[in-house]
CSV table of N, CA and C in Angstrom, one decimal:
chain,number,residue,atom,x,y,z
A,174,MET,N,65.8,120.7,72.8
A,174,MET,CA,66.5,119.4,73.1
A,174,MET,C,67.7,119.1,72.2
A,175,THR,N,67.4,119.2,70.9
A,175,THR,CA,68.3,118.9,70.0
A,175,THR,C,69.4,120.2,69.8
A,176,ALA,N,69.1,121.2,70.1
A,176,ALA,CA,70.1,122.3,70.1
A,176,ALA,C,71.2,121.8,71.4
A,177,THR,N,70.6,121.5,72.3
A,177,THR,CA,71.3,121.1,73.5
A,177,THR,C,72.5,120.0,73.3
A,178,ILE,N,71.8,118.9,72.4
A,178,ILE,CA,72.6,117.8,72.1
A,178,ILE,C,73.6,118.4,71.1
A,179,SER,N,73.2,119.2,70.1
A,179,SER,CA,74.5,119.7,68.9
A,179,SER,C,75.3,120.6,69.7
A,180,THR,N,74.9,121.5,70.7
A,180,THR,CA,76.0,122.3,71.3
A,180,THR,C,77.1,121.4,72.2
A,181,ALA,N,76.4,120.3,72.9
A,181,ALA,CA,77.4,119.6,73.6
A,181,ALA,C,78.2,118.7,72.6
A,182,ALA,N,77.7,118.1,71.5
A,182,ALA,CA,78.6,117.6,70.6
A,182,ALA,C,79.7,118.6,70.0
A,183,ALA,N,79.3,119.7,69.7
A,183,ALA,CA,80.1,120.7,69.1
A,183,ALA,C,81.3,121.2,70.1
A,184,THR,N,80.9,121.3,71.4
A,184,THR,CA,82.0,121.6,72.6
A,184,THR,C,82.9,120.2,72.7
A,185,ARG,N,82.4,118.8,72.7
A,185,ARG,CA,83.0,117.9,72.7
A,185,ARG,C,84.5,118.1,71.7
A,186,VAL,N,83.9,118.2,70.2
A,186,VAL,CA,84.6,118.1,69.0
A,186,VAL,C,85.8,119.3,69.4
A,187,ALA,N,85.3,120.3,69.8
A,187,ALA,CA,86.2,121.6,69.8
A,187,ALA,C,87.2,121.4,71.0
A,188,ARG,N,87.0,120.7,72.1
A,188,ARG,CA,87.8,120.2,73.2
A,188,ARG,C,88.8,119.1,72.6
A,189,LYS,N,88.3,118.1,71.9
A,189,LYS,CA,89.0,117.1,71.3
A,189,LYS,C,90.2,117.8,70.5
A,190,SER,N,89.6,118.9,69.4
A,190,SER,CA,90.7,119.5,68.6
A,190,SER,C,91.6,120.2,69.1
A,191,ALA,N,91.3,120.9,70.4
A,191,ALA,CA,92.2,122.0,71.3
A,191,ALA,C,93.2,120.7,71.8
A,192,VAL,N,92.7,119.7,72.3
A,192,VAL,CA,93.6,118.7,72.8
A,192,VAL,C,94.7,118.4,71.8
A,193,GLY,N,94.2,117.8,70.6
A,193,GLY,CA,94.8,117.4,69.4
A,193,GLY,C,95.9,118.6,69.2
A,194,ARG,N,95.6,120.0,69.0
A,194,ARG,CA,96.3,120.9,68.8
A,194,ARG,C,97.5,120.8,69.8
A,195,TYR,N,97.4,120.9,70.8
A,195,TYR,CA,98.3,120.9,72.1
A,195,TYR,C,99.3,119.8,71.8
A,196,ALA,N,98.6,118.6,71.6
A,196,ALA,CA,99.6,117.2,71.4
A,196,ALA,C,100.5,117.6,70.4
A,197,THR,N,100.1,118.2,69.3
A,197,THR,CA,100.7,118.4,68.0
A,197,THR,C,102.1,119.3,68.4
A,198,ILE,N,101.5,120.4,68.9
A,198,ILE,CA,102.5,121.4,69.1
A,198,ILE,C,103.6,121.0,70.3
A,199,VAL,N,103.4,120.1,71.1
A,199,VAL,CA,104.2,119.2,72.3
A,199,VAL,C,105.2,118.4,71.4
A,200,THR,N,104.5,117.6,70.7
A,200,THR,CA,105.4,116.5,69.9
A,200,THR,C,106.3,117.1,68.9
A,201,ARG,N,105.7,118.4,68.2
A,201,ARG,CA,106.6,119.3,67.4
A,201,ARG,C,107.9,119.7,67.8
A,202,VAL,N,107.5,120.1,69.1
A,202,VAL,CA,108.7,121.1,69.9
A,202,VAL,C,109.8,120.0,70.4
A,203,LEU,N,109.0,118.9,70.9
A,203,LEU,CA,110.2,117.8,71.5
A,203,LEU,C,110.8,117.2,70.5
A,204,THR,N,110.3,116.9,69.5
A,204,THR,CA,110.8,116.5,68.3
A,204,THR,C,111.9,117.4,67.8
A,205,GLY,N,111.7,118.6,67.6
A,205,GLY,CA,112.4,119.7,67.1
A,205,GLY,C,113.8,119.7,68.1
A,206,LEU,N,113.5,119.6,69.4
A,206,LEU,CA,114.5,119.8,70.4
A,206,LEU,C,115.6,118.6,70.1
A,207,LEU,N,114.8,117.5,70.0
A,207,LEU,CA,115.8,116.3,69.9
A,207,LEU,C,116.6,116.3,68.7
A,208,PHE,N,116.2,116.7,67.6
A,208,PHE,CA,116.9,116.8,66.4
A,208,PHE,C,117.8,118.1,66.3
A,209,ALA,N,117.5,119.0,66.8
A,209,ALA,CA,118.5,120.4,66.8
A,209,ALA,C,119.5,120.0,67.8
A,210,THR,N,119.4,119.5,69.0
A,210,THR,CA,120.4,119.0,69.9
A,210,THR,C,121.3,118.2,69.4
A,211,THR,N,120.9,117.0,68.6
A,211,THR,CA,121.9,115.7,67.8
A,211,THR,C,122.5,116.5,66.9
A,212,GLY,N,121.7,117.3,66.1
A,212,GLY,CA,122.4,118.0,65.0
A,212,GLY,C,123.5,119.0,65.4
A,213,LEU,N,123.2,119.5,66.4
A,213,LEU,CA,124.3,120.6,67.0
A,213,LEU,C,125.3,119.7,67.6
A,214,ASN,N,125.1,118.7,68.2
A,214,ASN,CA,126.3,117.7,68.8
A,214,ASN,C,127.2,117.1,67.7
A,215,GLY,N,126.5,117.0,66.3
A,215,GLY,CA,127.4,116.6,65.5
A,215,GLY,C,128.6,117.7,65.0
A,216,PHE,N,128.1,118.9,65.3
A,216,PHE,CA,129.4,120.0,65.3
A,216,PHE,C,130.2,120.2,66.2
A,217,LEU,N,129.5,120.3,67.4
A,217,LEU,CA,130.2,120.9,68.7
A,217,LEU,C,130.7,119.5,69.4
A,218,MET,N,130.0,118.4,69.4
A,218,MET,CA,130.7,117.2,70.1
A,218,MET,C,130.3,117.2,71.9
A,219,PHE,N,129.5,118.0,72.3
A,219,PHE,CA,129.1,118.3,73.6
A,219,PHE,C,128.6,117.3,74.1
A,220,MET,N,128.1,116.0,73.7
A,220,MET,CA,127.6,115.0,74.4
A,220,MET,C,128.7,113.8,74.3
A,221,PRO,N,128.9,112.8,75.0
A,221,PRO,CA,129.8,111.9,75.0
A,221,PRO,C,129.4,110.8,73.9
A,222,ALA,N,130.4,110.6,73.2
A,222,ALA,CA,130.1,109.4,72.1
A,222,ALA,C,130.1,108.1,72.9
A,223,PRO,N,129.1,107.2,72.3
A,223,PRO,CA,129.2,105.9,72.8
A,223,PRO,C,130.3,105.1,72.6
A,224,ASP,N,130.6,104.3,73.6
A,224,ASP,CA,131.6,103.5,73.7
A,224,ASP,C,131.5,102.2,72.7
A,225,PRO,N,132.4,102.2,71.6
A,225,PRO,CA,132.4,101.2,70.9
A,225,PRO,C,132.2,99.9,71.4
A,226,SER,N,132.9,99.5,72.3
A,226,SER,CA,132.9,98.3,72.9
A,226,SER,C,131.5,97.6,73.4
A,227,THR,N,130.9,98.8,73.6
A,227,THR,CA,129.4,98.2,74.1
A,227,THR,C,128.5,98.3,72.8
A,228,MET,N,128.9,98.7,71.6
A,228,MET,CA,128.0,98.6,70.5
A,228,MET,C,128.1,97.3,69.7
A,229,ALA,N,127.0,97.0,69.2
A,229,ALA,CA,127.3,95.7,68.0
A,229,ALA,C,128.3,96.1,66.8
A,230,PRO,N,129.1,95.3,66.6
A,230,PRO,CA,129.9,95.4,65.4
A,230,PRO,C,129.5,95.9,64.2
A,231,GLU,N,128.4,95.6,63.8
A,231,GLU,CA,127.7,96.0,62.5
A,231,GLU,C,127.6,97.5,62.8
A,232,GLY,N,127.0,98.1,64.0
A,232,GLY,CA,126.8,99.4,63.9
A,232,GLY,C,128.0,100.2,63.9
A,233,VAL,N,129.0,99.7,64.7
A,233,VAL,CA,130.4,100.2,64.7
A,233,VAL,C,130.8,100.5,63.3
A,234,ALA,N,130.8,99.4,62.4
A,234,ALA,CA,131.3,99.7,61.0
A,234,ALA,C,130.4,100.7,60.2
A,235,PHE,N,129.3,100.8,60.4
A,235,PHE,CA,128.3,101.5,59.8
A,235,PHE,C,128.6,102.8,60.1
A,236,SER,N,128.8,103.1,61.4
A,236,SER,CA,129.1,104.5,61.8
A,236,SER,C,130.4,105.0,61.2
A,237,GLY,N,131.4,104.0,61.4
A,237,GLY,CA,132.6,104.2,60.7
A,237,GLY,C,132.9,104.5,59.2
A,238,ALA,N,131.7,103.7,58.6
A,238,ALA,CA,132.0,104.1,57.1
A,238,ALA,C,131.0,105.5,57.0
A,239,LEU,N,130.3,105.8,57.6
A,239,LEU,CA,129.7,107.2,57.5
A,239,LEU,C,130.8,108.2,57.7
A,240,TYR,N,131.5,108.1,58.9
A,240,TYR,CA,132.6,109.1,59.1
A,240,TYR,C,133.7,108.9,58.1
A,241,ALA,N,134.0,107.9,57.7
A,241,ALA,CA,135.0,107.8,56.4
A,241,ALA,C,134.7,108.6,55.0
A,242,THR,N,133.2,108.9,54.9
A,242,THR,CA,133.2,109.6,53.7
A,242,THR,C,133.6,111.0,53.6
A,243,GLY,N,133.8,111.8,54.9
A,243,GLY,CA,134.3,113.1,55.2
A,243,GLY,C,133.3,113.9,55.2
A,244,TYR,N,131.9,113.7,54.6
A,244,TYR,CA,130.8,114.6,54.7
A,244,TYR,C,129.7,114.0,55.2
A,245,MET,N,129.4,113.0,55.4
A,245,MET,CA,127.9,112.3,55.5
A,245,MET,C,127.6,112.7,56.8
A,246,LEU,N,128.6,112.8,57.8
A,246,LEU,CA,127.9,113.0,59.0
A,246,LEU,C,127.6,114.4,59.2
A,247,GLN,N,128.4,115.2,58.8
A,247,GLN,CA,128.2,116.7,58.7
A,247,GLN,C,126.7,117.2,58.1
A,248,LEU,N,126.7,116.4,56.7
A,248,LEU,CA,125.5,116.5,56.2
A,248,LEU,C,124.3,116.0,57.0
A,249,ALA,N,124.5,115.3,57.5
A,249,ALA,CA,123.1,114.6,58.5
A,249,ALA,C,122.8,115.7,59.6
A,250,SER,N,124.1,115.9,60.0
A,250,SER,CA,123.9,116.9,61.5
A,250,SER,C,123.2,118.2,60.8
A,251,GLY,N,123.8,118.6,59.9
A,251,GLY,CA,123.2,120.1,59.2
A,251,GLY,C,121.8,119.7,59.2
A,252,VAL,N,121.2,118.7,58.4
A,252,VAL,CA,119.9,118.6,58.4
A,252,VAL,C,119.0,118.5,59.5
A,253,GLN,N,119.7,117.8,60.4
A,253,GLN,CA,119.0,117.5,61.7
A,253,GLN,C,119.0,119.0,62.3
A,254,LEU,N,120.0,119.6,62.4
A,254,LEU,CA,119.9,121.0,63.0
A,254,LEU,C,119.0,121.9,62.3
A,255,LEU,N,118.8,122.1,61.2
A,255,LEU,CA,118.1,122.8,60.5
A,255,LEU,C,116.6,122.3,60.7
A,256,SER,N,116.2,121.2,60.3
A,256,SER,CA,115.2,120.8,60.6
A,256,SER,C,114.4,120.8,62.0
A,257,GLY,N,115.3,120.5,63.1
A,257,GLY,CA,114.8,120.8,64.3
A,257,GLY,C,114.6,122.2,64.8
A,258,ILE,N,115.5,123.1,64.1
A,258,ILE,CA,114.9,124.5,64.5
A,258,ILE,C,113.7,124.9,64.0
A,259,LEU,N,113.4,124.6,62.4
A,259,LEU,CA,112.3,124.8,61.8
A,259,LEU,C,111.0,124.0,62.5
A,260,LEU,N,111.0,123.1,63.1
A,260,LEU,CA,110.1,122.4,64.2
A,260,LEU,C,109.8,123.0,65.3
A,261,ILE,N,110.9,123.6,66.0
A,261,ILE,CA,110.8,124.2,67.2
A,261,ILE,C,110.0,125.5,66.8
A,262,VAL,N,110.5,126.4,65.8
A,262,VAL,CA,109.5,127.5,65.8
A,262,VAL,C,108.4,127.6,64.7
A,263,GLY,N,108.0,126.2,64.5
A,263,GLY,CA,107.0,126.3,63.8
A,263,GLY,C,106.7,126.8,62.4
A,264,ARG,N,107.8,126.9,61.9
A,264,ARG,CA,107.9,127.3,60.4
A,264,ARG,C,108.2,126.2,59.5
A,265,PHE,N,107.6,126.4,58.3
A,265,PHE,CA,108.0,125.3,57.2
A,265,PHE,C,107.9,124.0,58.0
A,266,VAL,N,107.2,123.7,58.7
A,266,VAL,CA,107.0,122.1,59.5
A,266,VAL,C,107.1,121.2,58.2
A,267,PRO,N,105.9,121.3,57.3
A,267,PRO,CA,106.1,120.2,56.2
A,267,PRO,C,107.3,119.8,55.4
A,268,LEU,N,108.1,120.8,55.4
A,268,LEU,CA,109.5,120.6,54.6
A,268,LEU,C,110.4,120.1,55.7
A,269,ALA,N,110.2,120.7,57.0
A,269,ALA,CA,111.1,119.9,57.8
A,269,ALA,C,111.0,118.5,58.1
A,270,LEU,N,109.6,118.0,58.2
A,270,LEU,CA,109.1,116.7,58.3
A,270,LEU,C,109.9,115.9,56.9
A,271,ALA,N,109.6,116.6,56.0
A,271,ALA,CA,109.9,115.9,54.7
A,271,ALA,C,111.6,115.5,54.7
A,272,MET,N,112.4,116.5,55.1
A,272,MET,CA,113.8,116.6,55.3
A,272,MET,C,114.1,115.4,56.1
A,273,LEU,N,113.4,115.3,57.0
A,273,LEU,CA,113.8,114.2,58.3
A,273,LEU,C,113.3,112.9,57.9
A,274,ALA,N,112.4,112.8,57.0
A,274,ALA,CA,111.7,111.5,56.9
A,274,ALA,C,112.9,110.3,56.6
A,275,PRO,N,114.0,110.6,55.4
A,275,PRO,CA,114.9,109.6,55.3
A,275,PRO,C,115.9,109.4,56.5
A,276,MET,N,116.3,110.4,57.1
A,276,MET,CA,116.9,110.4,58.5
A,276,MET,C,116.1,109.2,59.5
A,277,VAL,N,114.7,109.5,59.8
A,277,VAL,CA,113.8,108.9,60.6
A,277,VAL,C,113.8,107.6,60.3
A,278,VAL,N,113.8,107.1,58.9
A,278,VAL,CA,113.8,105.9,58.3
A,278,VAL,C,115.3,105.3,58.7
A,279,ASN,N,116.3,105.8,58.5
A,279,ASN,CA,117.8,105.2,58.5
A,279,ASN,C,117.9,105.1,60.0
A,280,ILE,N,117.3,105.9,61.0
A,280,ILE,CA,117.7,105.6,62.5
A,280,ILE,C,117.0,104.6,62.8
A,281,PHE,N,115.7,104.3,62.3
A,281,PHE,CA,114.7,103.1,62.8
A,281,PHE,C,115.4,101.7,62.2
A,282,LEU,N,115.9,101.9,60.9
A,282,LEU,CA,116.5,100.4,60.2
A,282,LEU,C,117.9,100.3,61.0
A,283,PHE,N,118.6,101.3,61.4
A,283,PHE,CA,119.9,101.0,62.3
A,283,PHE,C,119.7,100.5,63.3
A,284,HIS,N,118.7,101.0,64.0
A,284,HIS,CA,118.6,100.1,65.5
A,284,HIS,C,117.7,98.7,65.4
A,285,VAL,N,117.3,98.6,64.0
A,285,VAL,CA,116.6,97.6,64.0
A,285,VAL,C,117.4,96.3,63.8
A,286,PHE,N,118.3,96.4,62.5
A,286,PHE,CA,119.2,95.6,62.1
A,286,PHE,C,120.7,95.8,62.5
A,287,LEU,N,121.2,97.0,63.0
A,287,LEU,CA,122.7,97.0,63.3
A,287,LEU,C,122.7,97.1,64.7
A,288,GLU,N,122.1,97.9,65.5
A,288,GLU,CA,122.4,98.3,67.1
A,288,GLU,C,121.1,98.3,67.7
A,289,PRO,N,120.5,97.2,68.1
A,289,PRO,CA,119.2,97.1,68.8
A,289,PRO,C,119.0,97.6,69.9
A,290,ALA,N,120.1,98.0,70.7
A,290,ALA,CA,119.9,98.6,72.1
A,290,ALA,C,119.1,100.0,72.0
A,291,GLY,N,119.2,100.8,70.7
A,291,GLY,CA,118.3,102.0,71.0
A,291,GLY,C,116.9,101.8,70.1
A,292,THR,N,116.5,100.6,69.9
A,292,THR,CA,115.1,100.6,69.2
A,292,THR,C,114.2,101.2,69.8
A,293,THR,N,114.0,101.2,71.2
A,293,THR,CA,112.7,102.0,71.6
A,293,THR,C,112.7,103.6,71.4
A,294,VAL,N,113.8,104.1,71.5
A,294,VAL,CA,113.8,105.4,71.0
A,294,VAL,C,113.7,105.6,69.5
A,295,ALA,N,114.1,105.0,68.5
A,295,ALA,CA,113.7,104.7,67.3
A,295,ALA,C,112.4,104.7,67.1
A,296,VAL,N,111.8,103.8,67.7
A,296,VAL,CA,110.3,103.6,67.4
A,296,VAL,C,109.4,105.0,68.0
A,297,LEU,N,110.0,105.6,69.1
A,297,LEU,CA,109.4,106.6,69.6
A,297,LEU,C,109.6,108.0,68.6
A,298,VAL,N,110.7,108.1,67.8
A,298,VAL,CA,110.9,108.9,66.9
A,298,VAL,C,110.2,108.6,65.7
A,299,VAL,N,110.0,107.5,65.3
A,299,VAL,CA,109.0,107.3,64.2
A,299,VAL,C,107.7,107.6,64.4
A,300,ALA,N,107.2,107.4,65.6
A,300,ALA,CA,106.0,107.6,65.9
A,300,ALA,C,105.5,109.0,66.0
A,301,ALA,N,106.5,109.7,66.5
A,301,ALA,CA,106.6,111.5,66.6
A,301,ALA,C,106.4,111.7,64.8
A,302,GLU,N,107.2,111.0,64.1
A,302,GLU,CA,107.4,111.8,62.7
A,302,GLU,C,105.9,111.3,62.0
A,303,ILE,N,105.5,110.3,62.3
A,303,ILE,CA,104.3,109.6,61.4
A,303,ILE,C,103.0,110.6,62.2
A,304,GLY,N,102.9,110.8,63.5
A,304,GLY,CA,102.1,111.5,64.2
A,304,GLY,C,102.1,113.1,63.5
A,305,LEU,N,103.2,113.6,63.5
A,305,LEU,CA,103.4,115.0,62.8
A,305,LEU,C,102.9,114.9,61.4
A,306,ALA,N,103.3,114.3,60.7
A,306,ALA,CA,103.0,114.0,59.2
A,306,ALA,C,101.3,114.0,59.1
A,307,TRP,N,100.6,113.1,59.9
A,307,TRP,CA,99.4,113.1,59.8
A,307,TRP,C,98.6,114.3,60.2
A,308,ALA,N,99.1,114.7,61.3
A,308,ALA,CA,98.7,116.3,61.7
A,308,ALA,C,98.8,117.4,60.7
A,309,TYR,N,99.7,117.3,59.7
A,309,TYR,CA,100.1,118.0,58.4
A,309,TYR,C,99.6,117.6,57.2
A,310,ARG,N,98.8,116.2,57.4
A,310,ARG,CA,98.5,116.0,56.1
A,310,ARG,C,97.9,116.8,55.0
A,311,ASP,N,97.1,117.8,55.5
A,311,ASP,CA,96.5,118.6,54.4
A,311,ASP,C,97.8,119.2,53.6
A,312,ARG,N,98.6,119.6,54.4
A,312,ARG,CA,99.9,120.5,53.6
A,312,ARG,C,100.8,119.5,52.4
A,313,PHE,N,100.5,118.0,52.9
A,313,PHE,CA,101.2,117.0,51.8
A,313,PHE,C,100.2,116.8,50.8
A,314,ARG,N,99.2,116.8,50.8
A,314,ARG,CA,98.0,116.6,50.0
A,314,ARG,C,98.3,116.9,48.5
A,315,PRO,N,98.4,118.3,48.3
A,315,PRO,CA,99.0,118.5,47.0
A,315,PRO,C,100.2,117.9,46.5
A,316,MET,N,101.1,117.4,47.4
A,316,MET,CA,102.4,117.1,46.8
A,316,MET,C,102.0,115.4,46.1
A,317,LEU,N,101.0,114.7,46.8
A,317,LEU,CA,100.7,113.6,46.6
A,317,LEU,C,99.8,113.2,45.5
A,318,GLN,N,99.2,114.3,44.9
A,318,GLN,CA,98.3,114.1,43.9
A,318,GLN,C,98.9,113.7,42.3
A,319,ALA,N,98.4,113.0,41.9
A,319,ALA,CA,98.9,112.4,40.4
A,319,ALA,C,98.2,113.7,39.3
A,320,ARG,N,99.3,113.8,38.7
A,320,ARG,CA,99.1,115.0,37.6
A,320,ARG,C,99.3,114.4,36.2
C-alpha cells in the first residue's frame, strides 16, 4: 500500500517537473525570439517605427536622447540580439538573462513612467525574465554568495 502511494507521488512529481521543463523551454525560446527579433530590427529596420504623434512626449524625448548618443541604440540592439540567440539555442542562458536584466528593467520602467501604452507587454517580459531566472536559480546561487 505504501509502495503504491510513494510510486503515485513520484509519478506526480515527475509529471510536474516535465511540465515545468517544457514551460521553461517554451518561455526561453519565445523570449529569445522576441529579443533576437527586436535586436535584429535595431540594425535592419524591417519593422515599422511607431508614429511619434501617437506616443507620449516623454517617451519620444527619451527615445530621441538614446538615438542622439550615436551608440546607445546599437549597443542595446546588439545585446538584445546576442542574448536572444543564446536563449533560443539554450547556451549560456544565465549569462543571457544577466545581460538582459537591465534591459528588461528599463523596458518596464519606460512603459510605466513614459509610455503607458505598452505596459502589458512590458509586464509579460518581466514575468518571463523572472520565471527564467527562477528556473535557472541554481546557476545564479554561486554568484549571490557572500565571500
